Amino acid sequence: MNIAFIGLGRMGSAMVRNLLRAGHQVTVYNRTRDKAEALAAAGARVAESPADACQTAEAALTMLADDAALESTVFAEQGIAAGLAANAVHISHSTISTALARKLAEEHSKRNQHYLSVPVFGRPEAAEAQRLLVVAAGPAPIVDRCRPLFDAIGRQTFIAGSEPWQANTVKVCGNFMIASVLETFGEAFATLRKSGVDPKVFLEIMNSLFASPVYAGYGGIIVNEQFDPAGFALKLGLKDTRLVLAAAEECASPMPLASLIRDRFISAIAHGQGDLDWSSIARISALNAGL
Amino acid sequence: MNIAFIGLGRMGSAMVRNLLRAGHQVTVYNRTRDKAEALAAAGARVAESPADACQTAEAALTMLADDAALESTVFAEQGIAAGLAANAVHISHSTISTALARKLAEEHSKRNQHYLSVPVFGRPEAAEAQRLLVVAAGPAPIVDRCRPLFDAIGRQTFIAGSEPWQANTVKVCGNFMIASVLETFGEAFATLRKSGVDPKVFLEIMNSLFASPVYAGYGGIIVNEQFDPAGFALKLGLKDTRLVLAAAEECASPMPLASLIRDRFISAIAHGQGDLDWSSIARISALNAGL
Amino acid sequence: MNIAFIGLGRMGSAMVRNLLRAGHQVTVYNRTRDKAEALAAAGARVAESPADACQTAEAALTMLADDAALESTVFAEQGIAAGLAANAVHISHSTISTALARKLAEEHSKRNQHYLSVPVFGRPEAAEAQRLLVVAAGPAPIVDRCRPLFDAIGRQTFIAGSEPWQANTVKVCGNFMIASVLETFGEAFATLRKSGVDPKVFLEIMNSLFASPVYAGYGGIIVNEQFDPAGFALKLGLKDTRLVLAAAEECASPMPLASLIRDRFISAIAHGQGDLDWSSIARISALNAGL
Amino acid sequence: MNIAFIGLGRMGSAMVRNLLRAGHQVTVYNRTRDKAEALAAAGARVAESPADACQTAEAALTMLADDAALESTVFAEQGIAAGLAANAVHISHSTISTALARKLAEEHSKRNQHYLSVPVFGRPEAAEAQRLLVVAAGPAPIVDRCRPLFDAIGRQTFIAGSEPWQANTVKVCGNFMIASVLETFGEAFATLRKSGVDPKVFLEIMNSLFASPVYAGYGGIIVNEQFDPAGFALKLGLKDTRLVLAAAEECASPMPLASLIRDRFISAIAHGQGDLDWSSIARISALNAGL
């Protein structure tokens, strides 16, 4: 397919390389142009603006930091909404609010464009290896039309529903599942340390019990206090927790554990941990235990 | 070794069979005698009382329901403390409070007996298959002396510390790790259901993401509402949460997530779920979301 | 003073009557004109738009439902910002976000207008009786200039700081203080009812202990389940809790009790209580106790 | 009446003086004898043991620190149960668990003695001034018989129910109501301080709003950080919170705010605040906000 790709951070760049490998024609745009240039060698065309990137595209894929970045990229004068042809699709891979997803669906529809929310699970390494988990939502015929793109970037595609925002709910709930592991480890480690038990031994047992790469990975980071550089910055963890709480409030579902995690992240921000890895939330449990 | 084994529920009986298979001589005792008789065919001798079982034993192993059951079995007139020889070891496999573990260590010591806390992770099937995770704590020479017993019942033995109660802290923290998965699933599923997303799809994604048998197992039970018969009764889950909160309070470590889980279990008890599987805690999230 | 007053609900109308009584010239505007007409008999002039109301005003006072209502009233084509003279003051009495207060201060400043946040504590009856508690924040000279207005509507004026948004923080923290009384009563009453104790007896004791009209008032409403009609609608209580959490997040201060209250309100919304009195949050404690 | 009074701390001594003033004959006992001697001048007889104090008593009143102290005083060889005549009444004024209240009712009944739980609200100054709030529970005829005693020590008597433990539930719920004020102030003050608002101004507003001596008193202590010496030690606050959570768990009523308060007290203990005033819980909110 002939596609545009906007937002070339580590995740986006890896996805573009896989799309090119799969034989798609990709025009790229990034606010800082050097990241776009870097993909030219792999076969991407470099555009001057989002609208320019979209001109001949059947689909415009976006992978941006947050609601504000995506919204301005879509609705700017030279933005996606202005550049995308009728019947073409905007596929948002970003972790955004369900509210923005609904607005995008509505606004693209007014312009006879389509919109899908297709967030992904996986870190940059998984993106490089074409191992992302892809969660798609939107009208079934449009999802079907774009399947080759999902196959190019991930190892499996899941359908969350016919409303695009449903995929965003799945994504933020998934991130909540991971964040809760961090809080759980934080509390257990604090109690164990105050009891004179080596957290490494506990982690070894948990690795036998859960046998999960998520537990092994984050458990190891916390035990070894490897919070800097961040794999995923705590301030982004707070943002995602805000998103899951907002999604849950919209459908009147209270999530007290998500509230607890939000309070922990805020406390961590107050202690200057915003740029550390989000698993450094464990320090707040330690702090409250007097460690 | 020549050992006594007291407490022949599904876990205890499976452990006895493995100890016999490994060549140990086992004298068994159970309050309801038929469970003891059932092991005679496998080579166990049946005793008339805990004290009787302990008479010639180098080690007395106990696997009982809770603090009250263990305490009465140890300190009864015909109890373990009365029957065990000097220099012999009492090994408690039960999930008990750190407070009782400390009391047992002290009381056995007064009688020139030894005490180890050796709780295990694993369900009855794992016990049958000699696949338990064994967590031992106590004086190193005594732990070493009993290693053949741990090897006979489990796939791996971890040393939690030189104080017996430390193994109990590890055990209750481990159970807290599992309970928090239940709460996390409960909140996520409630939000997803209210958003019209099929929880089965979310579970499939989580299974790809976490790749953990714990998530697959409990996630499936919750999605399918298979709470009856209980694999692990909710009222026992509440008991264990009480234990982790007590252990944490003793060392002045607040665990707000454990507090949240406790409140959920209590609400579930109020709704008549005490004998359902502890994963039915998810119903309380659903209830609060108006489902 | 010559003033404009926009937003004539029960609170606003009562405030206008007191301003007129104190001898101020008041031009009023309300989206539904009949509420404005009703004040004409008391001496108010009725304007055609917010801008019209502001034309000759030294100060424009607003008492509107929420951020959205205030923002549109200020920035509409015929809005306050367009109509207010240079050096005149916009005084916002509404319970709004600290974020909007900051935006208003900035935008009015660009137009050489002044801005004060002056939220009030008190129900409509207190407004009628000139008994409001007035909390003012902004540059001291501007606050001083407007004091006669505060004296006309309230029994006491407090200065929260030199930044307008600080008064909004005070207001939402104050509402949080009240909301927490509701949650506290809810939990205590649930436990007492399940213990067979008459909540009325407990309330009587608390009235002796706290001797506070807030406790007597809300305690009575909850004990008698007088939630309809609402004195203050639960959905507005949720809005205010959102505001205090937002204000606290901006300054990195976690408020776990506010989070708990938010979760309760959301659960109450899920059970159809949005238009009942916010003290009906107590029903969620009862629900979780199986009552 | 001819009564025994055991437990002569500041509260108990004040109560004895009022009982003597009202014309009752009082025999006193205290573990450290000097506190008993101090009351001899006021007309009390000094006993050698609890049993000795009870010999001719129609009622034995106890005011002791906790469950352990009361239990040992009742069941010791020279304890109350041993000394009290048939048909005489044991009146426990202490803040104890509902579980112990039930045990006492049962044990006294076995000995043909009566038992009432009659906890009181009020600080030592209120006890001196005969201004306590008295909460009585037990069989109505026995409560009636003892009314002159309640009138002698307090300003008002409330009947909680016909089961003694119900008065203990009322007492611990009442203490929870106060503790929640401390947590509420702590969170609000942290947010206000981080917002640059003077907590004293906020307290003044709250004093106008709540008009409650409890708010004025504790608000002032927190604002001025007057935590030492403690009016009521934080470790006792933790004990009482444990009691309300236990009472609530017995009747299957979750109290998440009580859980939150418990976690705060534990964190305060971890920071060495056990002997400070319980209102120093506010420091934990400040800590989590990075103050």
Coordinates of N, CA, C and O in Angstrom, one line a residue, chain C residues 121-122 133-135 155-156 158-161 165-167 169-171 173-178 180-181 183-185 187-188 190-192 194-198 201-202 204-206 208-215 244 247-248 251-260 264 285 288-290, chain D residues 121-122 133-135 155-156 158-161 165-167 169-171 173-178 180-181 183-185 187-188 190-192 194-198 201-202 204-206 208-215 244 247-248 251-260 264 285 288-290:
Chain C
F121 N -17.9 30.2 50.0 CA -18.4 29.0 50.7 C -19.8 29.3 51.2 O -20.0 30.4 51.8
G122 N -20.8 28.5 51.0 CA -22.1 28.7 51.6 C -23.2 28.2 50.6 O -22.9 28.2 49.4
L133 N -18.9 32.9 53.1 CA -17.5 33.1 53.4 C -16.8 33.4 52.0 O -16.9 32.6 51.1
V134 N -16.1 34.5 52.0 CA -15.5 34.9 50.7 C -14.0 34.7 50.7 O -13.4 35.1 51.7
V135 N -13.5 34.0 49.7 CA -12.1 33.8 49.6 C -11.5 34.5 48.4 O -11.8 34.1 47.2
R155 N -20.1 37.4 55.1 CA -19.9 37.8 56.5 C -18.4 38.0 56.8 O -18.0 38.6 57.8
Q156 N -17.5 37.4 56.0 CA -16.1 37.5 56.2 C -15.3 37.2 54.9 O -15.7 36.4 54.1
F158 N -11.5 36.3 53.3 CA -10.2 35.8 53.6 C -9.3 36.0 52.3 O -9.8 35.8 51.2
I159 N -8.0 36.3 52.6 CA -7.1 36.5 51.4 C -6.3 35.2 51.3 O -5.5 34.9 52.2
A160 N -6.4 34.6 50.1 CA -5.7 33.3 49.9 C -4.3 33.5 49.4 O -3.4 32.6 49.5
G161 N -4.0 34.6 48.7 CA -2.7 34.8 48.1 C -2.8 35.9 47.0 O -3.8 36.4 46.7
W165 N -5.4 31.9 41.2 CA -5.7 30.5 41.3 C -5.6 29.9 42.7 O -6.2 28.9 43.0
Q166 N -4.8 30.6 43.6 CA -4.7 30.1 44.9 C -6.0 30.1 45.6 O -6.3 29.2 46.5
A167 N -6.9 31.0 45.3 CA -8.3 31.0 46.0 C -9.0 29.8 45.5 O -9.8 29.2 46.2
T169 N -7.7 26.9 44.7 CA -7.2 25.8 45.4 C -7.8 25.7 46.8 O -8.2 24.6 47.3
V170 N -8.0 26.9 47.5 CA -8.6 26.9 48.8 C -10.1 26.4 48.7 O -10.5 25.6 49.5
K171 N -10.8 26.8 47.7 CA -12.2 26.5 47.5 C -12.3 24.9 47.3 O -13.1 24.3 48.0
C173 N -10.2 22.6 48.0 CA -9.7 21.9 49.3 C -10.8 21.9 50.3 O -11.1 21.0 51.0
G174 N -11.5 23.1 50.4 CA -12.6 23.2 51.4 C -13.7 22.2 51.0 O -14.3 21.5 51.9
N175 N -14.1 22.1 49.8 CA -15.1 21.2 49.4 C -14.7 19.7 49.6 O -15.5 18.9 50.0
F176 N -13.4 19.5 49.4 CA -12.9 18.2 49.8 C -13.0 17.9 51.3 O -13.3 16.7 51.7
M177 N -12.8 18.9 52.1 CA -13.0 18.7 53.6 C -14.5 18.2 53.9 O -14.7 17.3 54.7
I178 N -15.4 18.8 53.2 CA -16.8 18.4 53.4 C -17.1 17.0 52.8 O -17.7 16.2 53.5
S180 N -15.2 14.6 52.5 CA -14.6 13.5 53.3 C -15.4 13.2 54.5 O -15.4 12.1 55.0
V181 N -16.2 14.2 55.0 CA -17.1 13.9 56.1 C -18.2 13.0 55.6 O -18.6 12.0 56.3
E183 N -17.9 10.6 53.2 CA -17.4 9.3 53.1 C -17.2 8.7 54.5 O -17.5 7.5 54.7
T184 N -16.7 9.5 55.5 CA -16.5 9.0 56.8 C -17.8 8.5 57.4 O -17.9 7.4 58.0
F185 N -18.9 9.4 57.3 CA -20.2 9.0 57.8 C -20.6 7.7 57.1 O -21.2 6.7 57.8
E187 N -19.0 5.2 55.9 CA -18.3 4.0 56.3 C -18.8 3.6 57.8 O -19.0 2.4 58.1
A188 N -18.8 4.6 58.6 CA -19.2 4.4 60.0 C -20.7 3.8 60.1 O -20.9 2.8 60.8
A190 N -22.4 2.2 57.8 CA -22.5 0.9 57.3 C -22.1 -0.1 58.4 O -22.7 -1.1 58.6
T191 N -20.9 0.1 59.1 CA -20.5 -0.8 60.1 C -21.5 -0.8 61.3 O -21.7 -1.9 61.8
L192 N -22.0 0.3 61.6 CA -22.9 0.4 62.8 C -24.2 -0.4 62.4 O -24.8 -1.1 63.2
K194 N -24.6 -2.8 60.3 CA -24.4 -4.2 60.3 C -24.2 -4.8 61.7 O -24.2 -6.0 61.9
S195 N -23.9 -3.9 62.6 CA -23.7 -4.3 64.0 C -25.0 -4.1 64.8 O -25.0 -4.4 66.0
G196 N -26.0 -3.7 64.2 CA -27.3 -3.6 64.9 C -27.4 -2.4 65.7 O -28.3 -2.3 66.6
V197 N -26.6 -1.4 65.5 CA -26.6 -0.1 66.3 C -27.4 0.9 65.4 O -27.2 1.0 64.2
D198 N -28.3 1.6 66.1 CA -29.1 2.6 65.4 C -28.3 3.8 65.0 O -27.7 4.5 65.9
V201 N -28.6 7.1 67.0 CA -27.9 7.3 68.2 C -26.4 7.7 68.0 O -25.9 8.6 68.7
F202 N -25.8 7.1 67.0 CA -24.4 7.4 66.7 C -24.4 8.9 66.3 O -23.5 9.7 66.7
E204 N -26.3 11.3 67.1 CA -26.5 12.2 68.3 C -25.2 12.3 69.0 O -24.8 13.4 69.4
I205 N -24.5 11.2 69.2 CA -23.2 11.3 69.9 C -22.2 12.2 69.1 O -21.5 13.0 69.6
M206 N -22.2 12.0 67.8 CA -21.3 12.8 66.9 C -21.6 14.2 67.0 O -20.7 15.1 67.0
S208 N -22.8 15.7 69.6 CA -22.3 16.2 70.8 C -20.7 16.4 70.7 O -20.2 17.3 71.2
L209 N -20.1 15.4 70.0 CA -18.7 15.4 69.9 C -18.1 16.5 69.0 O -17.2 17.3 69.4
F210 N -18.7 16.6 67.8 CA -18.2 17.6 66.8 C -18.9 19.0 67.0 O -18.3 20.0 66.7
A211 N -20.1 18.9 67.4 CA -20.9 20.2 67.6 C -20.8 21.1 66.4 O -20.6 22.3 66.5
S212 N -20.9 20.5 65.2 CA -20.7 21.2 63.9 C -22.0 21.1 63.1 O -22.5 20.1 62.9
P213 N -22.4 22.3 62.5 CA -23.6 22.3 61.7 C -23.4 21.4 60.4 O -24.4 20.8 59.9
V214 N -22.1 21.3 60.0 CA -21.9 20.4 58.8 C -22.2 19.0 59.1 O -22.8 18.3 58.4
Y215 N -21.7 18.5 60.3 CA -22.0 17.2 60.7 C -23.4 16.9 61.0 O -24.0 15.9 60.6
V244 N -10.1 19.2 42.7 CA -9.1 19.2 43.8 C -8.0 18.2 43.4 O -6.8 18.5 43.7
A247 N -5.9 20.1 40.9 CA -5.1 21.2 41.6 C -3.9 20.5 42.3 O -2.8 21.1 42.3
A248 N -4.2 19.4 42.9 CA -3.1 18.7 43.7 C -2.1 18.1 42.8 O -0.9 18.1 43.1
C251 N 0.6 20.6 41.6 CA 1.7 20.9 42.5 C 2.3 19.6 43.1 O 3.0 19.7 44.1
A252 N 2.0 18.5 42.4 CA 2.6 17.2 42.8 C 2.3 16.9 44.3 O 3.2 16.6 45.1
S253 N 1.1 16.9 44.7 CA 0.6 16.5 46.0 C -0.4 15.4 45.9 O -1.5 15.7 45.5
P254 N 0.0 14.2 46.2 CA -1.0 13.1 46.2 C -2.1 13.2 47.3 O -1.7 13.6 48.4
M255 N -3.3 12.9 46.9 CA -4.4 13.0 47.9 C -5.2 11.7 47.9 O -6.3 11.7 47.3
P256 N -4.7 10.7 48.5 CA -5.4 9.4 48.4 C -6.9 9.4 48.9 O -7.7 8.6 48.4
L257 N -7.2 10.2 49.9 CA -8.6 10.3 50.3 C -9.4 10.9 49.3 O -10.6 10.4 49.0
A258 N -8.9 11.9 48.6 CA -9.7 12.5 47.5 C -9.9 11.5 46.4 O -10.9 11.4 45.7
S259 N -8.8 10.6 46.1 CA -9.0 9.6 45.1 C -10.1 8.6 45.5 O -10.8 8.1 44.7
L260 N -10.1 8.2 46.8 CA -11.1 7.3 47.3 C -12.5 7.9 47.1 O -13.4 7.2 46.6
R264 N -15.7 6.6 44.8 CA -17.0 6.4 45.3 C -18.1 7.1 44.5 O -19.1 6.6 44.2
S285 N -20.9 2.8 50.4 CA -20.4 2.1 51.5 C -21.3 1.0 52.0 O -20.9 -0.2 52.3
N288 N -21.2 -1.9 49.5 CA -20.0 -2.8 49.6 C -20.1 -3.6 50.9 O -19.4 -4.6 51.0
A289 N -20.9 -3.2 51.9 CA -21.1 -4.0 53.1 C -22.3 -5.0 52.9 O -22.6 -5.7 53.9
G290 N -22.8 -5.1 51.7 CA -23.9 -6.0 51.5 C -25.2 -5.6 52.0 O -26.2 -6.4 52.1
Chain D
F121 N -16.4 9.2 75.5 CA -15.7 10.1 74.6 C -15.3 11.3 75.5 O -16.1 11.9 76.2
G122 N -14.1 11.8 75.3 CA -13.6 13.0 76.0 C -12.2 12.8 76.4 O -11.7 11.7 76.7
L133 N -18.9 12.1 77.3 CA -20.0 11.5 76.7 C -19.9 10.0 77.0 O -18.9 9.4 76.7
V134 N -21.0 9.5 77.5 CA -21.0 8.1 78.0 C -21.9 7.2 77.1 O -23.0 7.6 76.8
V135 N -21.3 6.1 76.6 CA -22.0 5.2 75.7 C -22.1 3.9 76.3 O -21.1 3.2 76.5
R155 N -21.8 14.1 80.9 CA -22.8 15.1 80.7 C -24.0 14.5 80.0 O -25.1 15.0 80.1
Q156 N -23.8 13.4 79.4 CA -24.9 12.7 78.7 C -24.6 11.2 78.5 O -23.5 10.9 78.3
F158 N -25.7 7.7 76.3 CA -26.3 7.2 75.1 C -26.4 5.7 75.2 O -25.4 5.1 75.7
I159 N -27.5 5.1 74.8 CA -27.6 3.6 74.8 C -27.4 3.1 73.4 O -28.1 3.4 72.5
A160 N -26.3 2.3 73.3 CA -25.9 1.7 72.0 C -26.6 0.4 71.6 O -26.8 0.1 70.4
G161 N -27.1 -0.3 72.6 CA -27.8 -1.6 72.3 C -27.8 -2.5 73.5 O -27.3 -2.1 74.6
W165 N -20.9 -5.4 73.4 CA -19.9 -5.1 72.4 C -20.4 -4.0 71.4 O -19.6 -3.3 70.8
Q166 N -21.7 -3.7 71.3 CA -22.2 -2.7 70.5 C -21.7 -1.3 70.9 O -21.4 -0.4 70.0
A167 N -21.5 -1.1 72.2 CA -21.0 0.2 72.6 C -19.5 0.3 72.2 O -19.0 1.5 71.9
T169 N -18.3 -0.9 69.4 CA -18.3 -0.5 68.0 C -18.6 1.0 67.9 O -17.9 1.6 67.1
V170 N -19.5 1.5 68.6 CA -19.7 2.9 68.6 C -18.5 3.7 68.9 O -18.1 4.7 68.3
K171 N -17.8 3.3 70.0 CA -16.6 4.0 70.4 C -15.5 4.0 69.3 O -15.0 5.1 69.0
C173 N -15.9 3.5 66.1 CA -16.3 4.3 65.0 C -16.2 5.8 65.3 O -15.9 6.5 64.4
G174 N -16.5 6.2 66.5 CA -16.3 7.6 66.8 C -14.9 8.0 66.7 O -14.6 9.1 66.1
N175 N -14.0 7.2 67.2 CA -12.6 7.6 67.1 C -12.1 7.6 65.6 O -11.3 8.4 65.2
F176 N -12.7 6.7 64.8 CA -12.4 6.7 63.3 C -12.9 8.1 62.7 O -12.2 8.6 61.9
M177 N -14.1 8.6 63.2 CA -14.6 9.9 62.7 C -13.5 11.0 63.0 O -13.3 11.8 62.1
I178 N -12.9 10.9 64.1 CA -11.9 11.9 64.4 C -10.6 11.7 63.6 O -10.1 12.7 63.0
S180 N -10.3 10.5 60.8 CA -10.4 10.9 59.4 C -10.3 12.4 59.2 O -9.9 12.9 58.2
V181 N -10.7 13.1 60.2 CA -10.4 14.6 60.2 C -8.9 14.9 60.1 O -8.5 15.8 59.3
E183 N -6.6 12.9 58.8 CA -6.1 12.6 57.4 C -6.5 13.7 56.4 O -5.8 14.1 55.6
T184 N -7.8 14.1 56.6 CA -8.3 15.1 55.7 C -7.5 16.4 55.7 O -7.1 17.0 54.7
F185 N -7.3 16.9 57.0 CA -6.5 18.1 57.1 C -5.1 17.9 56.5 O -4.5 18.7 55.9
E187 N -4.0 16.0 54.1 CA -4.0 16.1 52.6 C -4.2 17.5 52.1 O -3.5 18.0 51.2
A188 N -5.2 18.2 52.7 CA -5.5 19.6 52.3 C -4.3 20.5 52.6 O -3.9 21.3 51.7
A190 N -1.1 19.8 52.8 CA 0.0 19.5 51.9 C -0.2 20.2 50.6 O 0.7 20.8 50.0
T191 N -1.4 20.0 50.1 CA -1.7 20.6 48.8 C -1.6 22.2 48.9 O -1.1 22.8 48.0
L192 N -2.2 22.7 49.9 CA -2.1 24.2 50.1 C -0.7 24.7 50.3 O -0.3 25.7 49.7
K194 N 2.0 23.3 49.2 CA 2.7 23.3 47.9 C 2.2 24.3 46.9 O 2.8 24.6 45.9
S195 N 1.0 24.9 47.2 CA 0.4 25.9 46.3 C 0.7 27.3 46.9 O 0.3 28.3 46.3
G196 N 1.5 27.4 47.9 CA 1.9 28.7 48.5 C 0.8 29.4 49.3 O 0.9 30.6 49.5
V197 N -0.2 28.6 49.7 CA -1.3 29.2 50.5 C -0.9 29.0 52.0 O -0.5 27.9 52.4
D198 N -1.1 30.0 52.8 CA -0.9 29.9 54.2 C -1.9 28.9 54.9 O -3.1 29.2 54.8
V201 N -4.6 30.5 57.1 CA -5.8 31.1 56.5 C -6.9 30.0 56.2 O -8.0 30.2 56.5
F202 N -6.4 28.9 55.7 CA -7.3 27.9 55.4 C -8.0 27.4 56.6 O -9.2 27.1 56.7
E204 N -8.6 29.0 59.3 CA -9.6 30.0 59.7 C -10.9 29.9 59.0 O -12.0 29.9 59.6
I205 N -10.8 29.6 57.7 CA -12.0 29.4 56.9 C -12.7 28.2 57.3 O -13.9 28.2 57.5
M206 N -12.0 27.1 57.5 CA -12.6 25.9 58.0 C -13.3 26.0 59.3 O -14.3 25.5 59.6
S208 N -14.7 28.7 60.4 CA -15.9 29.4 60.1 C -16.9 28.4 59.5 O -18.1 28.4 59.8
L209 N -16.4 27.5 58.7 CA -17.3 26.6 57.9 C -17.8 25.5 58.8 O -19.0 25.2 58.9
F210 N -16.9 24.8 59.6 CA -17.3 23.7 60.4 C -17.7 24.1 61.8 O -18.6 23.4 62.4
A211 N -17.2 25.2 62.3 CA -17.5 25.7 63.6 C -17.5 24.6 64.6 O -18.4 24.5 65.5
S212 N -16.5 23.8 64.6 CA -16.4 22.6 65.5 C -15.1 22.7 66.3 O -14.0 22.9 65.8
P213 N -15.2 22.4 67.6 CA -14.0 22.4 68.5 C -13.0 21.3 68.0 O -11.8 21.5 68.2
V214 N -13.5 20.2 67.4 CA -12.6 19.2 67.0 C -11.7 19.7 65.9 O -10.5 19.5 65.8
Y215 N -12.3 20.4 64.9 CA -11.6 21.0 63.8 C -10.6 22.1 64.3 O -9.5 22.1 63.8
V244 N -11.2 -0.6 65.0 CA -12.4 -0.4 64.2 C -12.4 -1.3 62.9 O -13.4 -1.8 62.5
A247 N -13.6 -4.7 64.2 CA -15.0 -4.7 64.4 C -15.8 -4.7 63.1 O -16.8 -5.4 62.9
A248 N -15.3 -4.0 62.1 CA -15.9 -3.9 60.8 C -15.8 -5.2 60.1 O -16.7 -5.7 59.4
C251 N -18.3 -7.9 61.1 CA -19.7 -7.8 60.5 C -19.6 -7.6 59.0 O -20.6 -7.3 58.4
A252 N -18.4 -7.9 58.4 CA -18.2 -7.9 57.0 C -18.6 -6.5 56.4 O -19.4 -6.4 55.4
S253 N -18.0 -5.5 56.9 CA -18.2 -4.1 56.4 C -16.8 -3.5 56.1 O -16.0 -3.2 57.0
P254 N -16.5 -3.4 54.8 CA -15.2 -2.8 54.4 C -15.2 -1.3 54.7 O -16.1 -0.6 54.5
M255 N -14.0 -0.8 55.2 CA -13.9 0.6 55.5 C -12.6 1.1 54.9 O -11.6 1.2 55.6
P256 N -12.6 1.4 53.6 CA -11.4 1.8 52.9 C -10.7 3.0 53.5 O -9.5 3.1 53.5
L257 N -11.5 3.9 54.0 CA -10.8 5.1 54.6 C -10.1 4.7 55.9 O -9.0 5.2 56.2
A258 N -10.7 3.8 56.7 CA -10.0 3.3 57.9 C -8.7 2.6 57.5 O -7.7 2.7 58.1
S259 N -8.8 1.9 56.4 CA -7.6 1.2 55.9 C -6.5 2.2 55.5 O -5.3 2.0 55.8
L260 N -6.9 3.3 54.8 CA -5.9 4.3 54.5 C -5.3 4.9 55.7 O -4.1 5.1 55.8
R264 N -1.4 5.1 56.9 CA -0.7 6.3 57.3 C 0.0 6.2 58.7 O 1.1 6.6 58.9
S285 N 1.4 12.9 54.8 CA 0.9 13.5 53.6 C 1.9 14.5 53.1 O 2.2 14.6 51.9
N288 N 4.8 12.6 51.4 CA 4.5 12.1 50.1 C 4.3 13.2 49.0 O 4.4 12.9 47.8
A289 N 4.2 14.4 49.5 CA 4.1 15.5 48.6 C 5.5 16.2 48.4 O 5.6 17.2 47.7
G290 N 6.5 15.5 49.0 CA 7.9 16.0 48.8 C 8.2 17.2 49.7 O 9.2 17.9 49.5

